[in-house]
PDB file of C-alpha atoms and ligand atoms in Angstrom:
ATOM      1  CA  MET N   1      97.295  88.677 134.857  1.00 78.00           C
ATOM      2  CA  ALA N   2      99.678  90.170 132.579  1.00 85.00           C
ATOM      3  CA  ARG N   3     103.240  89.041 132.368  1.00 91.00           C
ATOM      4  CA  THR N   4     105.607  91.199 132.416  1.00 95.00           C
ATOM      5  CA  MET N   5     109.703  91.252 131.750  1.00 97.00           C
ATOM      6  CA  ASN N   6     112.502  93.236 131.477  1.00 97.00           C
ATOM      7  CA  LEU N   7     114.553  93.403 127.840  1.00 98.00           C
ATOM      8  CA  VAL N   8     117.679  94.709 126.627  1.00 98.00           C
ATOM      9  CA  LEU N   9     117.502  97.095 123.540  1.00 98.00           C
ATOM     10  CA  HIS N  10     120.038  97.927 120.506  1.00 98.00           C
ATOM     11  CA  VAL N  11     118.394 100.742 119.241  1.00 98.00           C
ATOM     12  CA  TRP N  12     119.696 102.030 115.485  1.00 98.00           C
ATOM     13  CA  ARG N  13     120.564 105.811 116.706  1.00 98.00           C
ATOM     14  CA  GLN N  14     121.524 108.312 113.985  1.00 98.00           C
ATOM     15  CA  LYS N  15     120.929 111.373 113.843  1.00 97.00           C
ATOM     16  CA  SER N  16     120.887 112.919 110.243  1.00 97.00           C
ATOM     17  CA  ARG N  17     120.945 110.974 106.616  1.00 95.00           C
ATOM     18  CA  GLY N  18     124.430 112.390 106.678  1.00 94.00           C
ATOM     19  CA  ALA N  19     125.380 111.436 110.536  1.00 97.00           C
ATOM     20  CA  PRO N  20     127.169 108.960 111.746  1.00 97.00           C
ATOM     21  CA  GLY N  21     125.223 106.408 113.317  1.00 97.00           C
ATOM     22  CA  LYS N  22     125.705 103.437 115.798  1.00 98.00           C
ATOM     23  CA  LEU N  23     123.516 101.180 118.208  1.00 98.00           C
ATOM     24  CA  VAL N  24     122.995 102.559 121.664  1.00 98.00           C
ATOM     25  CA  ARG N  25     122.005  99.958 124.416  1.00 98.00           C
ATOM     26  CA  TYR N  26     118.970 100.983 126.818  1.00 98.00           C
ATOM     27  CA  GLU N  27     116.727  98.571 129.059  1.00 97.00           C
ATOM     28  CA  ALA N  28     112.420  98.254 128.852  1.00 97.00           C
ATOM     29  CA  LYS N  29     111.601  97.037 132.183  1.00 95.00           C
ATOM     30  CA  HIS N  30     108.459  96.000 133.213  1.00 95.00           C
ATOM     31  CA  VAL N  31     106.616  95.381 129.295  1.00 97.00           C
ATOM     32  CA  SER N  32     103.329  94.269 130.157  1.00 97.00           C
ATOM     33  CA  GLU N  33     102.975  91.051 127.046  1.00 97.00           C
ATOM     34  CA  HIS N  34      99.933  92.211 126.174  1.00 97.00           C
ATOM     35  CA  MET N  35     101.377  95.687 124.787  1.00 97.00           C
ATOM     36  CA  SER N  36     102.694  95.794 120.789  1.00 98.00           C
ATOM     37  CA  PHE N  37     105.837  96.707 120.255  1.00 98.00           C
ATOM     38  CA  LEU N  38     105.086 100.318 118.878  1.00 98.00           C
ATOM     39  CA  GLU N  39     103.757 100.439 122.907  1.00 98.00           C
ATOM     40  CA  MET N  40     107.579  99.017 124.297  1.00 98.00           C
ATOM     41  CA  LEU N  41     108.875 101.990 121.739  1.00 98.00           C
ATOM     42  CA  ASP N  42     106.443 104.427 123.486  1.00 98.00           C
ATOM     43  CA  VAL N  43     107.166 103.321 127.181  1.00 96.00           C
ATOM     44  CA  VAL N  44     110.831 103.497 126.130  1.00 98.00           C
ATOM     45  CA  ASN N  45     110.754 106.851 124.915  1.00 98.00           C
ATOM     46  CA  GLU N  46     108.547 107.865 127.562  1.00 97.00           C
ATOM     47  CA  GLU N  47     111.489 107.407 129.817  1.00 96.00           C
ATOM     48  CA  LEU N  48     113.874 108.678 127.927  1.00 97.00           C
ATOM     49  CA  ALA N  49     112.036 111.990 128.093  1.00 97.00           C
ATOM     50  CA  LYS N  50     112.092 112.422 131.540  1.00 97.00           C
ATOM     51  CA  LYS N  51     116.184 112.571 131.376  1.00 97.00           C
ATOM     52  CA  GLY N  52     116.070 114.886 128.677  1.00 98.00           C
ATOM     53  CA  GLU N  53     116.931 112.841 126.341  1.00 97.00           C
ATOM     54  CA  ASP N  54     115.958 112.514 122.330  1.00 97.00           C
ATOM     55  CA  PRO N  55     113.544 110.451 122.294  1.00 98.00           C
ATOM     56  CA  ILE N  56     113.656 107.600 119.643  1.00 98.00           C
ATOM     57  CA  ALA N  57     112.328 108.087 116.525  1.00 98.00           C
ATOM     58  CA  PHE N  58     110.277 105.175 115.021  1.00 98.00           C
ATOM     59  CA  ASP N  59     107.341 105.665 111.900  1.00 98.00           C
ATOM     60  CA  HIS N  60     104.072 104.709 112.952  1.00 98.00           C
ATOM     61  CA  ASP N  61     100.387 105.316 111.428  1.00 98.00           C
ATOM     62  CA  CYS N  62      97.272 103.195 112.398  1.00 98.00           C
ATOM     63  CA  ARG N  63      98.724 101.120 114.125  1.00 97.00           C
ATOM     64  CA  GLU N  64      95.871  98.386 113.325  1.00 97.00           C
ATOM     65  CA  GLY N  65      98.757  96.966 110.690  1.00 97.00           C
ATOM     66  CA  ILE N  66      96.612  98.832 107.434  1.00 97.00           C
ATOM     67  CA  CYS N  67      98.586 101.719 106.072  1.00 98.00           C
ATOM     68  CA  GLY N  68     102.402 100.386 106.246  1.00 98.00           C
ATOM     69  CA  ALA N  69     103.961 102.790 108.156  1.00 98.00           C
ATOM     70  CA  CYS N  70     105.504 101.597 110.362  1.00 98.00           C
ATOM     71  CA  GLY N  71     108.034  98.730 110.232  1.00 98.00           C
ATOM     72  CA  VAL N  72     111.817  98.035 111.642  1.00 98.00           C
ATOM     73  CA  VAL N  73     114.346  95.116 111.663  1.00 98.00           C
ATOM     74  CA  ILE N  74     114.382  92.749 114.530  1.00 98.00           C
ATOM     75  CA  ASN N  75     117.216  90.669 115.605  1.00 98.00           C
ATOM     76  CA  GLY N  76     117.401  90.347 111.543  1.00 98.00           C
ATOM     77  CA  VAL N  77     114.360  89.995 110.659  1.00 98.00           C
ATOM     78  CA  ALA N  78     111.642  92.851 109.119  1.00 98.00           C
ATOM     79  CA  HIS N  79     108.459  93.092 111.524  1.00 98.00           C
ATOM     80  CA  GLY N  80     110.392  90.797 114.068  1.00 98.00           C
ATOM     81  CA  PRO N  81     109.611  87.248 114.477  1.00 97.00           C
ATOM     82  CA  LEU N  82     106.239  86.896 113.794  1.00 97.00           C
ATOM     83  CA  ARG N  83     104.893  85.848 109.941  1.00 96.00           C
ATOM     84  CA  GLY N  84     102.408  87.619 109.013  1.00 97.00           C
ATOM     85  CA  THR N  85     102.753  90.807 111.382  1.00 98.00           C
ATOM     86  CA  THR N  86     103.183  94.469 110.569  1.00 98.00           C
ATOM     87  CA  ILE N  87     105.308  95.576 114.390  1.00 98.00           C
ATOM     88  CA  CYS N  88     102.114  97.390 114.600  1.00 98.00           C
ATOM     89  CA  GLN N  89     100.365  94.063 115.460  1.00 98.00           C
ATOM     90  CA  LEU N  90     103.324  92.087 116.918  1.00 98.00           C
ATOM     91  CA  HIS N  91     102.480  91.881 120.735  1.00 97.00           C
ATOM     92  CA  MET N  92     105.459  91.282 123.193  1.00 98.00           C
ATOM     93  CA  ARG N  93     104.082  87.659 124.297  1.00 97.00           C
ATOM     94  CA  SER N  94     106.081  86.827 121.495  1.00 97.00           C
ATOM     95  CA  PHE N  95     109.065  87.934 123.487  1.00 98.00           C
ATOM     96  CA  LYS N  96     110.034  86.786 126.785  1.00 96.00           C
ATOM     97  CA  ASP N  97     112.371  88.249 129.621  1.00 97.00           C
ATOM     98  CA  GLY N  98     115.966  88.590 129.134  1.00 97.00           C
ATOM     99  CA  ASP N  99     115.338  88.597 125.280  1.00 98.00           C
ATOM    100  CA  GLU N 100     118.026  91.249 123.847  1.00 98.00           C
ATOM    101  CA  LEU N 101     116.552  93.267 120.841  1.00 98.00           C
ATOM    102  CA  THR N 102     118.789  94.551 118.085  1.00 98.00           C
ATOM    103  CA  ILE N 103     116.348  97.000 116.399  1.00 98.00           C
ATOM    104  CA  GLU N 104     117.812  98.996 113.022  1.00 98.00           C
ATOM    105  CA  PRO N 105     115.629 100.573 110.014  1.00 98.00           C
ATOM    106  CA  TRP N 106     115.452  98.865 107.176  1.00 98.00           C
ATOM    107  CA  ARG N 107     118.361  99.287 104.901  1.00 95.00           C
ATOM    108  CA  ALA N 108     118.423  99.055 101.314  1.00 97.00           C
ATOM    109  CA  GLY N 109     120.177 102.619  99.458  1.00 95.00           C
ATOM    110  CA  ALA N 110     117.174 103.864  98.027  1.00 97.00           C
ATOM    111  CA  PHE N 111     115.165 103.851 101.796  1.00 98.00           C
ATOM    112  CA  PRO N 112     118.097 106.187 102.793  1.00 97.00           C
ATOM    113  CA  ILE N 113     117.565 107.132 106.837  1.00 98.00           C
ATOM    114  CA  ILE N 114     116.324 110.405 107.999  1.00 98.00           C
ATOM    115  CA  ARG N 115     116.611 109.377 111.828  1.00 98.00           C
ATOM    116  CA  ASP N 116     117.022 106.680 114.021  1.00 98.00           C
ATOM    117  CA  LEU N 117     114.331 103.767 112.941  1.00 98.00           C
ATOM    118  CA  VAL N 118     113.015 105.948 110.163  1.00 98.00           C
ATOM    119  CA  VAL N 119     113.119 106.109 105.901  1.00 98.00           C
ATOM    120  CA  ASP N 120     112.859 107.700 103.239  1.00 98.00           C
ATOM    121  CA  ARG N 121     110.217 105.643 100.962  1.00 98.00           C
ATOM    122  CA  GLY N 122     109.643 108.381  98.958  1.00 98.00           C
ATOM    123  CA  ALA N 123     111.218 105.979  96.150  1.00 98.00           C
ATOM    124  CA  PHE N 124     107.903 103.430  96.272  1.00 98.00           C
ATOM    125  CA  ASP N 125     105.545 106.553  95.176  1.00 98.00           C
ATOM    126  CA  ARG N 126     107.056 107.773  92.851  1.00 98.00           C
ATOM    127  CA  ILE N 127     106.655 103.998  91.060  1.00 98.00           C
ATOM    128  CA  ILE N 128     103.596 103.936  92.294  1.00 98.00           C
ATOM    129  CA  GLN N 129     103.154 107.445  90.595  1.00 97.00           C
ATOM    130  CA  ALA N 130     104.625 106.312  87.546  1.00 97.00           C
ATOM    131  CA  GLY N 131     101.864 103.540  86.815  1.00 97.00           C
ATOM    132  CA  GLY N 132     100.159 102.553  89.798  1.00 96.00           C
ATOM    133  CA  TYR N 133      96.884 104.471  88.878  1.00 93.00           C
ATOM    134  CA  ILE N 134      93.563 104.316  86.053  1.00 91.00           C
ATOM    135  CA  SER N 135      92.478 106.892  84.026  1.00 87.00           C
ATOM    136  CA  LEU N 136      88.367 105.540  85.025  1.00 77.00           C
ATOM    137  CA  ARG N 137      86.056 108.349  86.188  1.00 76.00           C
ATOM    138  CA  THR N 138      85.786 108.099  89.391  1.00 73.00           C
ATOM    139  CA  GLY N 139      82.616 108.552  91.272  1.00 78.00           C
ATOM    140  CA  SER N 140      79.150 107.188  92.738  1.00 81.00           C
ATOM    141  CA  ALA N 141      79.756 102.898  92.254  1.00 78.00           C
ATOM    142  CA  PRO N 142      78.871 101.797  88.978  1.00 77.00           C
ATOM    143  CA  GLU N 143      75.811  99.131  90.180  1.00 81.00           C
ATOM    144  CA  ALA N 144      77.374  96.014  91.136  1.00 76.00           C
ATOM    145  CA  ASN N 145      76.811  93.399  87.952  1.00 81.00           C
ATOM    146  CA  SER N 146      77.839  95.773  85.408  1.00 83.00           C
ATOM    147  CA  LEU N 147      81.107  94.531  84.775  1.00 84.00           C
ATOM    148  CA  PRO N 148      81.564  91.033  85.701  1.00 88.00           C
ATOM    149  CA  VAL N 149      84.794  90.009  86.792  1.00 92.00           C
ATOM    150  CA  ALA N 150      86.231  85.838  86.925  1.00 95.00           C
ATOM    151  CA  LYS N 151      86.326  85.321  90.366  1.00 96.00           C
ATOM    152  CA  GLY N 152      89.582  83.541  89.758  1.00 97.00           C
ATOM    153  CA  ASP N 153      91.196  87.316  89.119  1.00 96.00           C
ATOM    154  CA  SER N 154      88.939  89.626  91.564  1.00 95.00           C
ATOM    155  CA  ASP N 155      90.856  87.347  94.540  1.00 97.00           C
ATOM    156  CA  ALA N 156      93.284  87.317  92.973  1.00 98.00           C
ATOM    157  CA  ALA N 157      93.210  90.941  92.752  1.00 97.00           C
ATOM    158  CA  PHE N 158      92.058  91.400  96.424  1.00 97.00           C
ATOM    159  CA  ASP N 159      95.514  89.447  96.973  1.00 98.00           C
ATOM    160  CA  ALA N 160      97.405  91.092  95.315  1.00 98.00           C
ATOM    161  CA  ALA N 161      96.253  94.638  96.336  1.00 98.00           C
ATOM    162  CA  THR N 162      96.612  93.671 100.167  1.00 98.00           C
ATOM    163  CA  CYS N 163     100.382  95.287  99.846  1.00 98.00           C
ATOM    164  CA  ILE N 164     100.444  98.062 101.870  1.00 98.00           C
ATOM    165  CA  GLY N 165     103.418  99.298 100.814  1.00 98.00           C
ATOM    166  CA  CYS N 166     105.541  98.933 104.160  1.00 98.00           C
ATOM    167  CA  GLY N 167     109.243  98.568 102.528  1.00 98.00           C
ATOM    168  CA  ALA N 168     109.753  94.724 104.719  1.00 98.00           C
ATOM    169  CA  CYS N 169     110.052  93.077 101.489  1.00 98.00           C
ATOM    170  CA  VAL N 170     113.256  95.478  99.939  1.00 98.00           C
ATOM    171  CA  ALA N 171     114.619  95.223 103.639  1.00 98.00           C
ATOM    172  CA  ALA N 172     114.653  91.467 103.451  1.00 98.00           C
ATOM    173  CA  CYS N 173     116.147  91.144 100.114  1.00 98.00           C
ATOM    174  CA  PRO N 174     119.721  90.780  99.944  1.00 97.00           C
ATOM    175  CA  ASN N 175     119.181  92.388  96.380  1.00 98.00           C
ATOM    176  CA  ALA N 176     117.634  94.709  97.757  1.00 98.00           C
ATOM    177  CA  SER N 177     115.003  93.946  95.344  1.00 98.00           C
ATOM    178  CA  ALA N 178     110.878  96.180  95.232  1.00 98.00           C
ATOM    179  CA  ALA N 179     110.148  93.841  92.941  1.00 98.00           C
ATOM    180  CA  LEU N 180     107.494  92.326  95.247  1.00 98.00           C
ATOM    181  CA  PHE N 181     106.145  95.565  96.193  1.00 98.00           C
ATOM    182  CA  THR N 182     106.061  96.773  92.333  1.00 98.00           C
ATOM    183  CA  ALA N 183     104.857  93.351  90.810  1.00 98.00           C
ATOM    184  CA  ALA N 184     101.769  93.596  93.742  1.00 98.00           C
ATOM    185  CA  LYS N 185     100.895  97.391  92.369  1.00 98.00           C
ATOM    186  CA  ILE N 186     101.063  95.982  89.106  1.00 98.00           C
ATOM    187  CA  SER N 187      99.399  92.780  89.322  1.00 98.00           C
ATOM    188  CA  HIS N 188      96.408  94.057  91.576  1.00 97.00           C
ATOM    189  CA  LEU N 189      95.330  96.704  88.260  1.00 97.00           C
ATOM    190  CA  ALA N 190      96.211  94.383  85.779  1.00 97.00           C
ATOM    191  CA  LEU N 191      94.038  92.029  86.417  1.00 97.00           C
ATOM    192  CA  LEU N 192      90.937  93.465  86.068  1.00 95.00           C
ATOM    193  CA  PRO N 193      88.987  95.472  83.265  1.00 92.00           C
ATOM    194  CA  GLN N 194      89.739  99.032  85.091  1.00 90.00           C
ATOM    195  CA  GLY N 195      93.487  98.733  84.715  1.00 94.00           C
ATOM    196  CA  GLU N 196      93.257  97.643  81.221  1.00 94.00           C
ATOM    197  CA  PRO N 197      93.356 100.407  78.918  1.00 93.00           C
ATOM    198  CA  GLU N 198      96.948 101.492  80.667  1.00 95.00           C
ATOM    199  CA  ARG N 199      97.840  97.918  81.026  1.00 96.00           C
ATOM    200  CA  ALA N 200     100.777  97.694  79.286  1.00 97.00           C
ATOM    201  CA  ASP N 201     102.470 101.547  80.450  1.00 96.00           C
ATOM    202  CA  ARG N 202     102.163 100.452  83.353  1.00 97.00           C
ATOM    203  CA  ALA N 203     104.110  97.500  83.019  1.00 97.00           C
ATOM    204  CA  ARG N 204     106.843  99.329  81.148  1.00 97.00           C
ATOM    205  CA  ASN N 205     106.311 102.554  83.339  1.00 97.00           C
ATOM    206  CA  MET N 206     106.899 101.388  86.700  1.00 98.00           C
ATOM    207  CA  VAL N 207     109.598  98.986  86.430  1.00 97.00           C
ATOM    208  CA  ALA N 208     111.402 101.800  84.827  1.00 97.00           C
ATOM    209  CA  GLN N 209     111.456 103.776  87.515  1.00 98.00           C
ATOM    210  CA  MET N 210     111.679 100.941  89.455  1.00 97.00           C
ATOM    211  CA  ASP N 211     114.987 100.382  88.312  1.00 96.00           C
ATOM    212  CA  ALA N 212     116.223 104.272  87.829  1.00 97.00           C
ATOM    213  CA  GLU N 213     115.073 104.269  92.252  1.00 97.00           C
ATOM    214  CA  ASN N 214     118.313 102.179  92.540  1.00 91.00           C
ATOM    215  CA  PHE N 215     116.610  99.252  94.088  1.00 97.00           C
ATOM    216  CA  GLY N 216     118.760  95.183  93.244  1.00 96.00           C
ATOM    217  CA  HIS N 217     116.929  92.800  90.885  1.00 95.00           C
ATOM    218  CA  CYS N 218     114.750  90.135  91.926  1.00 97.00           C
ATOM    219  CA  THR N 219     117.172  86.442  91.934  1.00 97.00           C
ATOM    220  CA  SER N 220     114.552  84.499  93.686  1.00 96.00           C
ATOM    221  CA  HIS N 221     115.675  83.926  97.127  1.00 97.00           C
ATOM    222  CA  GLY N 222     111.525  84.841  97.874  1.00 97.00           C
ATOM    223  CA  GLU N 223     112.488  86.455 101.085  1.00 98.00           C
ATOM    224  CA  CYS N 224     110.955  89.357 100.270  1.00 98.00           C
ATOM    225  CA  GLU N 225     107.813  86.807 100.542  1.00 98.00           C
ATOM    226  CA  ALA N 226     108.785  85.144 103.609  1.00 98.00           C
ATOM    227  CA  VAL N 227     108.276  88.865 105.613  1.00 98.00           C
ATOM    228  CA  CYS N 228     105.776  90.461 103.979  1.00 98.00           C
ATOM    229  CA  PRO N 229     102.693  91.182 106.728  1.00 98.00           C
ATOM    230  CA  LYS N 230      99.917  90.506 103.566  1.00 98.00           C
ATOM    231  CA  GLY N 231     101.840  87.392 102.882  1.00 98.00           C
ATOM    232  CA  ILE N 232     102.251  88.788  99.136  1.00 98.00           C
ATOM    233  CA  SER N 233     103.231  85.499  97.222  1.00 98.00           C
ATOM    234  CA  ILE N 234     106.263  86.086  94.504  1.00 98.00           C
ATOM    235  CA  GLY N 235     104.413  84.549  92.162  1.00 98.00           C
ATOM    236  CA  PHE N 236     103.117  87.794  91.419  1.00 98.00           C
ATOM    237  CA  ILE N 237     106.359  88.441  90.522  1.00 98.00           C
ATOM    238  CA  ALA N 238     106.253  86.355  87.203  1.00 98.00           C
ATOM    239  CA  LYS N 239     103.468  88.030  86.526  1.00 98.00           C
ATOM    240  CA  MET N 240     104.671  91.354  86.360  1.00 98.00           C
ATOM    241  CA  ASN N 241     107.297  89.606  84.207  1.00 97.00           C
ATOM    242  CA  ARG N 242     104.637  88.483  82.043  1.00 97.00           C
ATOM    243  CA  GLU N 243     103.204  91.940  82.068  1.00 97.00           C
ATOM    244  CA  LEU N 244     106.595  93.324  80.931  1.00 97.00           C
ATOM    245  CA  LEU N 245     107.139  91.243  78.232  1.00 96.00           C
ATOM    246  CA  SER N 246     103.338  91.281  76.893  1.00 96.00           C
ATOM    247  CA  ALA N 247     103.396  94.884  77.052  1.00 95.00           C
ATOM    248  CA  MET N 248     107.771  95.408  75.389  1.00 90.00           C
ATOM    249  CA  ALA N 249     106.128  93.077  72.902  1.00 89.00           C
ATOM    250  CA  THR N 250     103.011  94.675  72.093  1.00 81.00           C
ATOM    251  CA  ALA N 251     105.385  98.436  71.480  1.00 67.00           C
ATOM    252  CA  PRO N 252     109.239  96.919  71.300  1.00 59.00           C
ATOM    253  CA  ASN N 253     110.419 100.912  70.674  1.00 58.00           C
ATOM    254  CA  ASP N 254     108.317 102.501  73.380  1.00 60.00           C
ATOM    255  CA  VAL N 255     110.594 103.783  75.344  1.00 53.00           C
ATOM    256  CA  PRO N 256     109.597 104.096  79.032  1.00 57.00           C
ATOM    257  CA  ARG N 257     109.593 106.753  81.187  1.00 53.00           C
ATOM    258  CA  ARG N 258     111.796 107.742  84.330  1.00 50.00           C
ATOM    259  CA  LYS N 259     111.143 109.858  86.581  1.00 50.00           C
ATOM    260  CA  LYS N 260     114.353 111.018  89.715  1.00 50.00           C
TER     261      LYS N 260
HETATM  262  S1  SF4 K   1     105.214  93.146  98.917  1.00 72.52           S
HETATM  263 FE1  SF4 K   1     104.301  93.059 101.327  1.00 72.52          FE
HETATM  264  S2  SF4 K   1     106.357  93.307 102.058  1.00 72.52           S
HETATM  265 FE2  SF4 K   1     106.381  94.069 100.268  1.00 72.52          FE
HETATM  266  S3  SF4 K   1     105.570  96.641 100.688  1.00 72.52           S
HETATM  267 FE3  SF4 K   1     103.883  95.017  99.706  1.00 72.52          FE
HETATM  268  S4  SF4 K   1     102.752  94.746 102.372  1.00 72.52           S
HETATM  269 FE4  SF4 K   1     105.422  95.655 102.965  1.00 72.52          FE
HETATM  270  S1  FES K   2     101.678 101.670 111.925  1.00 72.52           S
HETATM  271 FE1  FES K   2      99.838 101.495 110.344  1.00 72.52          FE
HETATM  272  S2  FES K   2     100.533  99.200 109.261  1.00 72.52           S
HETATM  273 FE2  FES K   2     101.866  99.578 111.278  1.00 72.52          FE
END
């Protein structure tokens, strides 16, 4: 039989970006160990709705760990206590009866709060717009062996491509740096022949956009890698720096595009 638990939640409530926010205490009762963290919040919200109170706003979409929409800080840890897991895949069996959980949104100047636990991650979209694309014609898949890619490169490109853009790396970093996210996106395409035409521009423009969005600089704390639900390695940040240096060496006077 499923174990159930009663929890005390302290949830960040904030009506809008400019409104004052505060932690509000709620009780989550008879929570099944099989529920995901988001399902537990759904149950709390149903109780709030019954009482005519505003539900807690939180982001979610796929609920299977692939879209990057969900994410909150639980007791100071982005995505909670289970490594390599988004909160939609975090099950309540990771907690025990009587636990008190403080639930907060991602905290970063570049991710302003929209409401409660929902933040604006548009800065990530603008970094992608600055260079996270290729100019090759899309269409039907080419014959698999017509474009050979070394096994090591394809594996590393795949590893980088698993970044889901959730923003936990920024939330965990003491500098609120977006280096891990940007590095994953730059590396993914830099490792593949399809990414070659824009390779130098991509590195320059995505890093410039990251700086323009007021993310902090990476000082190698490694907190990003520790909370990343996809296990993206900070080794990709070194690759991003190499890509940038090489791009600057090939066109040192090229002024990067910055969009705001
Ligand atoms: S690097 Fe990891 S933590 Fe950062 S956005 Fe990508 S998946 Fe999320
Ligand atoms: S809701 Fe899509 S990753 Fe969690």
